[in-house]
mmCIF file of C-alpha atoms in Angstrom:
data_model
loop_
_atom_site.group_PDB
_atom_site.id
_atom_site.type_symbol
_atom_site.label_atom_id
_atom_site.label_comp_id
_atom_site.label_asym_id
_atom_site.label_seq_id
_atom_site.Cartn_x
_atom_site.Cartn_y
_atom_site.Cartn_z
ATOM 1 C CA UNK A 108 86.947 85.043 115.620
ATOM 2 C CA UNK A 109 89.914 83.055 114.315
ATOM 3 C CA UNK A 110 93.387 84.154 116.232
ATOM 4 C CA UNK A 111 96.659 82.235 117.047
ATOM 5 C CA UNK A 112 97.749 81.659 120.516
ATOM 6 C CA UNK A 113 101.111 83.380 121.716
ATOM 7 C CA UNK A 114 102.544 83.153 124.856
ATOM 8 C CA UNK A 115 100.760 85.831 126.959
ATOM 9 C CA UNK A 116 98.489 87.235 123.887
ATOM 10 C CA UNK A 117 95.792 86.253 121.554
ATOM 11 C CA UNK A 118 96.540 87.656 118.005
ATOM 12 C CA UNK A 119 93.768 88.342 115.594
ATOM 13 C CA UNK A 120 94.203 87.213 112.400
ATOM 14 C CA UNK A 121 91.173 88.378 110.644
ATOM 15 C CA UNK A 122 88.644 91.476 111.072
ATOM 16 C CA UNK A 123 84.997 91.854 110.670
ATOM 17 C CA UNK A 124 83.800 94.646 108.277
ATOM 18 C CA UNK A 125 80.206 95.671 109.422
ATOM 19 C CA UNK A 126 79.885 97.577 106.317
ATOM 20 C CA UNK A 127 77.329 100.623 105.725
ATOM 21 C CA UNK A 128 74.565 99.230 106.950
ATOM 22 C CA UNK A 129 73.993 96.263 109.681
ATOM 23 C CA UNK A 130 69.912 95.241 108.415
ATOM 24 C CA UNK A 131 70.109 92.550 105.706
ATOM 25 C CA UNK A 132 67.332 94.173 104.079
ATOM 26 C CA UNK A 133 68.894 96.921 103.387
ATOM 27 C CA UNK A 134 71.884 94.785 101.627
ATOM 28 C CA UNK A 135 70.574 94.637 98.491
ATOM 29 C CA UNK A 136 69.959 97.967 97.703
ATOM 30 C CA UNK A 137 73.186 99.197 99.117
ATOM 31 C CA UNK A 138 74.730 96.963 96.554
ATOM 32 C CA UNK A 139 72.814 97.841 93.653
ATOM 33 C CA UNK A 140 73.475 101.736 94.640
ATOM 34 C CA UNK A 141 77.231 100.954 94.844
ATOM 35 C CA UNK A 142 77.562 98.798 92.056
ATOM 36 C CA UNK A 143 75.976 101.800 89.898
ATOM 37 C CA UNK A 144 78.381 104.016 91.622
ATOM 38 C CA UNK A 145 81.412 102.044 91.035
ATOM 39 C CA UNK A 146 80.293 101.901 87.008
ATOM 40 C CA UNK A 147 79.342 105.342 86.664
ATOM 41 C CA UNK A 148 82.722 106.366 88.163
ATOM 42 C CA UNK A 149 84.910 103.943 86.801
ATOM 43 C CA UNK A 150 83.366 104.926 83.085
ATOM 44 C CA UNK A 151 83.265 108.261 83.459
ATOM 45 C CA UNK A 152 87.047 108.852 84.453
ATOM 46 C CA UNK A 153 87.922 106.032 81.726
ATOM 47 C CA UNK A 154 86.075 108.122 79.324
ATOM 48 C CA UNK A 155 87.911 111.050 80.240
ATOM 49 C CA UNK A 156 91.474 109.195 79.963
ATOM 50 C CA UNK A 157 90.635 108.513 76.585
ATOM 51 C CA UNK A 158 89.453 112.236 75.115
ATOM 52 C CA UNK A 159 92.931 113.241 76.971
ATOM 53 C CA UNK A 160 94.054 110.641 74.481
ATOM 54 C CA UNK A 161 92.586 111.168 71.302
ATOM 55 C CA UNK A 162 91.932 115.206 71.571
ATOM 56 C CA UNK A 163 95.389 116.794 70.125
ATOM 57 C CA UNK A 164 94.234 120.292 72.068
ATOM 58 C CA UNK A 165 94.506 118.041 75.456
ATOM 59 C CA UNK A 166 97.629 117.238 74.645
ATOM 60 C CA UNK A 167 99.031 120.151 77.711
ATOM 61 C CA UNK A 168 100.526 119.343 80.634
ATOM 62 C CA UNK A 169 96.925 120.700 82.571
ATOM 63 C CA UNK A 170 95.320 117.628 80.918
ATOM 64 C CA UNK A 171 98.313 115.179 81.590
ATOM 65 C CA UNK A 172 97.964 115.679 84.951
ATOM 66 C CA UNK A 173 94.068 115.340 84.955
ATOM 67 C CA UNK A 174 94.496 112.103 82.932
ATOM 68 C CA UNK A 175 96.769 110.637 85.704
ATOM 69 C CA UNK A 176 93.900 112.030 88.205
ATOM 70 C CA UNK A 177 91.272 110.172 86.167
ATOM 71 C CA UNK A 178 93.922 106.992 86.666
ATOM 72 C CA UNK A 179 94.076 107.617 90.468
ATOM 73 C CA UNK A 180 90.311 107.785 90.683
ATOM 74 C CA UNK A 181 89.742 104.488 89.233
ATOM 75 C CA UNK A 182 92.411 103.050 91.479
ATOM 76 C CA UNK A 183 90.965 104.917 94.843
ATOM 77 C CA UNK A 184 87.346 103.374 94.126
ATOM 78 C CA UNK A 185 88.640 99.992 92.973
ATOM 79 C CA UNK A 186 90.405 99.612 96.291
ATOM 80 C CA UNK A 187 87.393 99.482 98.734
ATOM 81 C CA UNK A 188 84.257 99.491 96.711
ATOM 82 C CA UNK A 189 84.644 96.084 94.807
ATOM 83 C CA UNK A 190 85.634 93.999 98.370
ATOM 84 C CA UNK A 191 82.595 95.438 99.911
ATOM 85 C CA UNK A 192 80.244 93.998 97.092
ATOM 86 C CA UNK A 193 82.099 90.915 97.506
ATOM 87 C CA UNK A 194 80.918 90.928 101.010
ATOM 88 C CA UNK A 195 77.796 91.807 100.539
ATOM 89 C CA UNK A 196 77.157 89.263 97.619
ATOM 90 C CA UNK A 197 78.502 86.689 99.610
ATOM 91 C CA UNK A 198 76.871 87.589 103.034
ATOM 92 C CA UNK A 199 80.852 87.512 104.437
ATOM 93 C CA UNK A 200 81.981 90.206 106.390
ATOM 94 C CA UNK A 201 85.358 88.788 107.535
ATOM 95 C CA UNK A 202 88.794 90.269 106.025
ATOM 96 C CA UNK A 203 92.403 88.541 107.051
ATOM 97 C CA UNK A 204 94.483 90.540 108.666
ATOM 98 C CA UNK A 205 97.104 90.496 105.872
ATOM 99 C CA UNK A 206 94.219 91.986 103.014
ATOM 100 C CA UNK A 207 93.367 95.073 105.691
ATOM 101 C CA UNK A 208 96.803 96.049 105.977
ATOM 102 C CA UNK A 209 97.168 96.037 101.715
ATOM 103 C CA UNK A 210 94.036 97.665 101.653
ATOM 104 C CA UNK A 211 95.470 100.310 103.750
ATOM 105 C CA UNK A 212 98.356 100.725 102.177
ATOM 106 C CA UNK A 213 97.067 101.162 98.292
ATOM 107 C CA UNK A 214 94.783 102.992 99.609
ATOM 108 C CA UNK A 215 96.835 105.968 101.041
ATOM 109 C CA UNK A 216 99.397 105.392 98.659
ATOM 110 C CA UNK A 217 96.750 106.734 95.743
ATOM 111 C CA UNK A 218 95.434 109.354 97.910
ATOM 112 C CA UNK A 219 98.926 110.820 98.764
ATOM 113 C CA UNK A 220 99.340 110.722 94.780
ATOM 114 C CA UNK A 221 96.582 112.351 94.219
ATOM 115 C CA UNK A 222 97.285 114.543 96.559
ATOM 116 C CA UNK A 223 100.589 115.861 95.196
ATOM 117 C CA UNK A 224 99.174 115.802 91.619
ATOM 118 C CA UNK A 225 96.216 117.999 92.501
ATOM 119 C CA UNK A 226 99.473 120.390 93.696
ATOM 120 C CA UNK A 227 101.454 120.243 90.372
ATOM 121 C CA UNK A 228 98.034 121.108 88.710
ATOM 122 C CA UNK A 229 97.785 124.524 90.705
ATOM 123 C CA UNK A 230 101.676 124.936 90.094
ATOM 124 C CA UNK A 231 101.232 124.510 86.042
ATOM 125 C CA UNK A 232 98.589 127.285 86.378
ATOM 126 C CA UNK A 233 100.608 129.655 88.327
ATOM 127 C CA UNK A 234 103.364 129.019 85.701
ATOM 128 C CA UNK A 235 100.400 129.507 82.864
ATOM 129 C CA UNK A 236 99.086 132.755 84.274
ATOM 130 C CA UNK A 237 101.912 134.366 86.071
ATOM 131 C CA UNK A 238 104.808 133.174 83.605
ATOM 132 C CA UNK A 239 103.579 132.999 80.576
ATOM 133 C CA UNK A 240 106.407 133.475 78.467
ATOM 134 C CA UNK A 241 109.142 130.493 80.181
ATOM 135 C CA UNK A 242 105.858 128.382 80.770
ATOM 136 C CA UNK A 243 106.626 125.756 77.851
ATOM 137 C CA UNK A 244 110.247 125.748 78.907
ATOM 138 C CA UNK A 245 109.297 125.515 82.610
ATOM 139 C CA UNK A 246 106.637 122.948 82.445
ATOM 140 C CA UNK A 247 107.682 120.670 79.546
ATOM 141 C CA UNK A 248 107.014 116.933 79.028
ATOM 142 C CA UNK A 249 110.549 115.955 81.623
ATOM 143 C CA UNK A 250 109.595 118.347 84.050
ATOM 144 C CA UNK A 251 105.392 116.921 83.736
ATOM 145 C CA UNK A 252 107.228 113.057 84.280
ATOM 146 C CA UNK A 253 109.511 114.121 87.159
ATOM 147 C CA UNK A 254 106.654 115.647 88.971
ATOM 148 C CA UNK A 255 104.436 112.410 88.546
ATOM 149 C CA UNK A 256 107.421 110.004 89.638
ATOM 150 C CA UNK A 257 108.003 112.406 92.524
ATOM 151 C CA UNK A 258 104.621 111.888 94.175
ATOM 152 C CA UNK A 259 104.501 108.567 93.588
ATOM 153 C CA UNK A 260 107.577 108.237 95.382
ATOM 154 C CA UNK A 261 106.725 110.518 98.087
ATOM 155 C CA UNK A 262 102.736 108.215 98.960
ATOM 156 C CA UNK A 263 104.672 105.123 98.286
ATOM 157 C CA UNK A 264 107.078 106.529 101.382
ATOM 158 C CA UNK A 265 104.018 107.561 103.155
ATOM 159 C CA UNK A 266 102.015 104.905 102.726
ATOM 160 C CA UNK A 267 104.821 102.147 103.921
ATOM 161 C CA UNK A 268 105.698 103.878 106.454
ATOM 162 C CA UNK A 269 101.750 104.145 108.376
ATOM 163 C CA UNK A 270 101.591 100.368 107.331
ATOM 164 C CA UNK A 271 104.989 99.026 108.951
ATOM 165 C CA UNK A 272 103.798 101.286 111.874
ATOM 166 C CA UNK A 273 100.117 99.722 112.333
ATOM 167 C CA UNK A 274 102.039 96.754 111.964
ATOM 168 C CA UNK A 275 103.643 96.799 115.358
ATOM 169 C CA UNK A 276 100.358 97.056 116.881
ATOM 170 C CA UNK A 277 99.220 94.142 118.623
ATOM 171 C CA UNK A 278 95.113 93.387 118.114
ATOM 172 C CA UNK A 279 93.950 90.853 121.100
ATOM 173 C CA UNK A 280 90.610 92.066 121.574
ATOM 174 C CA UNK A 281 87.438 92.875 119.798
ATOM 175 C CA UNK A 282 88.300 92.680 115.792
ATOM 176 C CA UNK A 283 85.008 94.206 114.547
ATOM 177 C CA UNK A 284 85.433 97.468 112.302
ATOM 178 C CA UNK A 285 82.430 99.691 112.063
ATOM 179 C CA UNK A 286 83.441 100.823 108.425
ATOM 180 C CA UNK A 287 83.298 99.312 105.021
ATOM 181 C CA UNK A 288 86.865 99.339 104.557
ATOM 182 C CA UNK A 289 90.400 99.632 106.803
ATOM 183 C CA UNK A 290 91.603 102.770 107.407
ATOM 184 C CA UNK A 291 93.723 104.101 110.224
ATOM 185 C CA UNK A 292 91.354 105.339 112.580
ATOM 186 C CA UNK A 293 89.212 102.340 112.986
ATOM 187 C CA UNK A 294 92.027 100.073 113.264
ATOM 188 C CA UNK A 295 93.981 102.343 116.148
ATOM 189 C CA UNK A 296 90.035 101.963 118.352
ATOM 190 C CA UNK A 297 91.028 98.473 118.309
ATOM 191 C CA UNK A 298 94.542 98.270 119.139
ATOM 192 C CA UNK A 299 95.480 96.590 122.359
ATOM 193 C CA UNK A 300 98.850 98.294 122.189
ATOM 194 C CA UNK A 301 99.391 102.407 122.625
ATOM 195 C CA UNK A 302 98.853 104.124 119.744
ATOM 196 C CA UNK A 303 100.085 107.471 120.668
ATOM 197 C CA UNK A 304 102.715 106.566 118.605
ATOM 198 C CA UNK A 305 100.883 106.014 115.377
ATOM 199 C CA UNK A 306 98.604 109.152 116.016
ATOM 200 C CA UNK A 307 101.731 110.884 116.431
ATOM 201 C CA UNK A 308 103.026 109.914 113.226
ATOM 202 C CA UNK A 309 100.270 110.381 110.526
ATOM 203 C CA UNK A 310 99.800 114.053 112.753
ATOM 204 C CA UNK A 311 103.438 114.874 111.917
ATOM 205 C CA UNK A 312 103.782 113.096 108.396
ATOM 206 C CA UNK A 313 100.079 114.179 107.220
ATOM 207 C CA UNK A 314 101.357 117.882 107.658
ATOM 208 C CA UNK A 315 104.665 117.324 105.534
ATOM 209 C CA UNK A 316 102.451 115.183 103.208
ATOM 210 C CA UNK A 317 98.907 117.222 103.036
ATOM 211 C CA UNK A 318 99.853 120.451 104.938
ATOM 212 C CA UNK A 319 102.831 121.199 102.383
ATOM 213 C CA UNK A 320 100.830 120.640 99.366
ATOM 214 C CA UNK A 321 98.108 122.490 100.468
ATOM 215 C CA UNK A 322 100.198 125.624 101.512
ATOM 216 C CA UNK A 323 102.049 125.349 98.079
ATOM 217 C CA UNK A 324 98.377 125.302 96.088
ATOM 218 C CA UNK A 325 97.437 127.925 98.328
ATOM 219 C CA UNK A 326 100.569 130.049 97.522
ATOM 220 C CA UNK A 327 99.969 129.549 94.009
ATOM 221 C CA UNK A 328 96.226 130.864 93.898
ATOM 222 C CA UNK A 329 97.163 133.806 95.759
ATOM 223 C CA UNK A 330 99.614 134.624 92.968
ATOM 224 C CA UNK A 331 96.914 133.420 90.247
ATOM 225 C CA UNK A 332 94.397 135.702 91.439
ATOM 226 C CA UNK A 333 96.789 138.747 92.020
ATOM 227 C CA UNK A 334 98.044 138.213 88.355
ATOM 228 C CA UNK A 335 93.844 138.185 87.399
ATOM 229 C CA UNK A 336 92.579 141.196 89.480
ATOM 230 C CA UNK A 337 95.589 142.893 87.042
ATOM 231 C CA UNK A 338 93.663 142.178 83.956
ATOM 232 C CA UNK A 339 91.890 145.310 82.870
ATOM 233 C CA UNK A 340 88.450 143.392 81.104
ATOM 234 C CA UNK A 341 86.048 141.666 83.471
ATOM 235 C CA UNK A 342 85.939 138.613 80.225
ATOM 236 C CA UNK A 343 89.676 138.301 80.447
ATOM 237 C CA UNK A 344 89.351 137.984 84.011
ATOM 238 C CA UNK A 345 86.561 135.548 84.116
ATOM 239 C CA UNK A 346 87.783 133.678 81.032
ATOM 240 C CA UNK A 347 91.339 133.611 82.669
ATOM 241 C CA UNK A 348 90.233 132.480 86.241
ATOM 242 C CA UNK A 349 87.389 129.922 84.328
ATOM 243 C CA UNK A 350 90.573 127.137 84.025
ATOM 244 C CA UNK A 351 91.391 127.411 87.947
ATOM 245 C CA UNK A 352 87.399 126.813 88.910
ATOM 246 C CA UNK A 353 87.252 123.240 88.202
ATOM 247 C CA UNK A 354 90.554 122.210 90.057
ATOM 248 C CA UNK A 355 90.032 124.461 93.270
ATOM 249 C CA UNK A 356 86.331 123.052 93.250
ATOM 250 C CA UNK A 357 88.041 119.162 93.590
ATOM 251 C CA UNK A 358 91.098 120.576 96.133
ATOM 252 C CA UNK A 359 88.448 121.820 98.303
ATOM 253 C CA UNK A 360 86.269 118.766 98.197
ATOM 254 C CA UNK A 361 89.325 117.005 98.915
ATOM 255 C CA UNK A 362 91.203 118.434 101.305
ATOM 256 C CA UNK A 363 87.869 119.431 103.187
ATOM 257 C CA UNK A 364 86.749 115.567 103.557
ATOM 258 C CA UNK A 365 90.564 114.247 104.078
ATOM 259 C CA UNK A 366 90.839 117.092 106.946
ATOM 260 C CA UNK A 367 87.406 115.805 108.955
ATOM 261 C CA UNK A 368 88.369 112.164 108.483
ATOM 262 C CA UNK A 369 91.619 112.566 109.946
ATOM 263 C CA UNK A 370 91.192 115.306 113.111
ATOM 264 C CA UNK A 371 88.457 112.818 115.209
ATOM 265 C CA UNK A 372 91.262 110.238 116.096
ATOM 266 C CA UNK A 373 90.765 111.431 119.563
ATOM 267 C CA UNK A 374 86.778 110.740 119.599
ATOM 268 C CA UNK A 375 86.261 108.061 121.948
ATOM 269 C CA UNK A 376 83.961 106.488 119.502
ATOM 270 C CA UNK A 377 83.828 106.386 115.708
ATOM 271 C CA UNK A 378 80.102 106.893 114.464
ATOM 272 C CA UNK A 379 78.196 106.499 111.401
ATOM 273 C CA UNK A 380 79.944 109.866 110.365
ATOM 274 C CA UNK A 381 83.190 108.496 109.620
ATOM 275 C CA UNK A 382 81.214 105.831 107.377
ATOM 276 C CA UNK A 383 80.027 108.809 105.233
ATOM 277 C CA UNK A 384 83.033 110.535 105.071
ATOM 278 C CA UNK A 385 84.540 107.814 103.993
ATOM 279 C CA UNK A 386 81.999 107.382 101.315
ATOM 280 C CA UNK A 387 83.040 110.700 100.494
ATOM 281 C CA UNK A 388 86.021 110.155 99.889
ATOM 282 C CA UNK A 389 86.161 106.816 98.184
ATOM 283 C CA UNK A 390 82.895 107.156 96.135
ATOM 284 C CA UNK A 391 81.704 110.368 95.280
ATOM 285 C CA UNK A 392 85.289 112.460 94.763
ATOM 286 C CA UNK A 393 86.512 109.935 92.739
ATOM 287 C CA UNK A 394 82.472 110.131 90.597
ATOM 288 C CA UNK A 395 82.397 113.737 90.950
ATOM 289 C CA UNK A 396 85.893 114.926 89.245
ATOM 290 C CA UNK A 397 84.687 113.508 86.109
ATOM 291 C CA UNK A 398 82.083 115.775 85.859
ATOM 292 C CA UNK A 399 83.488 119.435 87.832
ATOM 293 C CA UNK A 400 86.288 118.733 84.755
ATOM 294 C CA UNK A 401 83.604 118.704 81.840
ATOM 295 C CA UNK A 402 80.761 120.411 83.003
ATOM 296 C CA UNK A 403 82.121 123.876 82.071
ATOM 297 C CA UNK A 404 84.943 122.758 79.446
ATOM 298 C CA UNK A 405 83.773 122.800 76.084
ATOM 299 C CA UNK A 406 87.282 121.196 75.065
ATOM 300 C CA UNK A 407 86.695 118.248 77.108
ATOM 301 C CA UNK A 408 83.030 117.545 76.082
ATOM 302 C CA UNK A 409 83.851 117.835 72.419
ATOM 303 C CA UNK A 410 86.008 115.206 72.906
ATOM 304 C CA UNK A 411 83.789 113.046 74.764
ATOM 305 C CA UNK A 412 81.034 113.613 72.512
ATOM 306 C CA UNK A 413 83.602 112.830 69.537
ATOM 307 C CA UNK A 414 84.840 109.360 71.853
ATOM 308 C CA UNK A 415 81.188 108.203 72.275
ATOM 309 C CA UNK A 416 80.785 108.851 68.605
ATOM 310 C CA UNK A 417 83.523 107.035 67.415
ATOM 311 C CA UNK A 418 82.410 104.223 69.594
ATOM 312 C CA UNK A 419 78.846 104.250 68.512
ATOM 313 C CA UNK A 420 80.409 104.281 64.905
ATOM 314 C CA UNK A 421 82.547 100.911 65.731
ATOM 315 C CA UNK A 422 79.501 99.543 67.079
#
């Protein structure tokens, strides 16, 4: 453990990442399975960016907004999955206490975007089904840009403020993390300073900053489906309702893994769970949008198909 000596403290300077799994046997194949996972994901939103791209019928605010999701996915992924093959490639587990802290903080800075994207997406459908007629006015290309600068501006608030605040913290003791990555909980176990504080905070900021959002998408789906159960055909209905499936598929996902992550903070002792959730969250959303967007939208796999063709064509 490397650590500089105050007067009455010893500060840590570095942490140790235990990763997924602590057998060395088992290293290799956890890197293999994440380096596939990283690729798969990493392609697969890329390859959506660019049918958003070169499809003129994506060219709608709905797919805007899912190209800047496919952006945010790359970035969540790229955050803690590369590091951790680092470490495991290298057999190094240490991080300095300076990289945790930026890890932390691009990391909740591109999940609070994502979170207030994923609610402008169920706001341009309420404005799509319920108000049809001013929907082009309502939701034009400004209006798409403002919402996107917004909640960047609103994660990059969040996410300096939880890392000034972890920042206080003093860490004298034990500096081993039981996760593949730094996150809030594990680093408040190890805190030799009160963090009632810091619990405090992301409790009362994480329901402006996720309980707002939700209640708005929430709001707006209760108005969505009113405005369906109207429509007299049961093919107008499903065909209508068919463009919210895919969206409240990834808020649930979302929202569902975010909430179980962030309600233990008062477990005495962080388990193995939190390591899958938080391969939930940083692996398989980000791999999984991808394909809840194109699996039942034959808009967006025409224009993958016609990508991979054109690239097959260069080839």
């Amino acid at each position: 453990m490397q650590s500089k000596f105050g007067a009455n403290r010893t500060a840590i300077t570095e942490f140790i990442l235990l990763g997924l799994v602590e057998t060395p046997e088992l290293w290799p194949v956890v890197f293999v399975v994440f380096l596939f996972a990283y690729l798969v994901t990493v392609g697969g939103n890329l390859s959506i960016l660019a049918a958003i791209l070169v499809e003129p019928k994506l060219h709608t605010p709905m797919y805007f907004f899912l190209g800047n999701l496919s952006v945010l996915d790359v970035g969540c992924i790229t955050v803690t999955v590369p590091s951790m093959l680092a470490r495991l490639l290298f057999h190094k587990h240490t991080v300095p206490y300076g990289a945790c802290l930026t890890q932390l903080f691009f990391f909740h800075l591109l999940v609070g975007v994502d979170c207030f994207l994923l609610t402008a997406m169920a706001y341009d459908r309420f404005l799509a089904i319920c108000r049809p007629l001013t929907y082009s006015a309502r939701m034009n290309q400004t209006v798409q840009k403002i919402l996107v600068a917004v909640s960047w501006a609103l994660a990059f608030t969040n996410a300096l403020t939880h890392t000034v605040a972890i920042a206080t913290l003093n860490f004298c003791g034990p500096n081993v993390i039981n996760h593949f990555y730094c996150d809030l909980p594990q680093l408040f176990q190890l805190s030799c300073s009160s963090t009632q504080f810091n619990e405090l905070l992301l409790f009362a900021v994480g329901f402006i900053m996720a309980g707002t959002p939700l209640a708005l998408i929430i709001t707006s789906y209760a108005h969505v489906a009113a405005a369906v159960l109207r429509i007299r055909s049961a093919e107008g209905r499903k065909k209508t309702f068919s463009t919210c499936g895919s969206h409240l598929t990834v808020v649930v996902i979302f929202y569902g893994s975010g909430i179980f992550n962030y309600m233990r903070l008062g477990s005495a002792k962080l388990s193995d769970k939190d390591k899958g959730v938080g391969v939930f969250n940083t692996v398989f959303n980000p791999m999984l949008n991808p394909i809840i967007y194109s699996l039942r939208n034959p808009d967006v796999q025409g224009a993958l198909w016609r990508v991979l063709k054109g690239r097959r064509s260069l080839a």
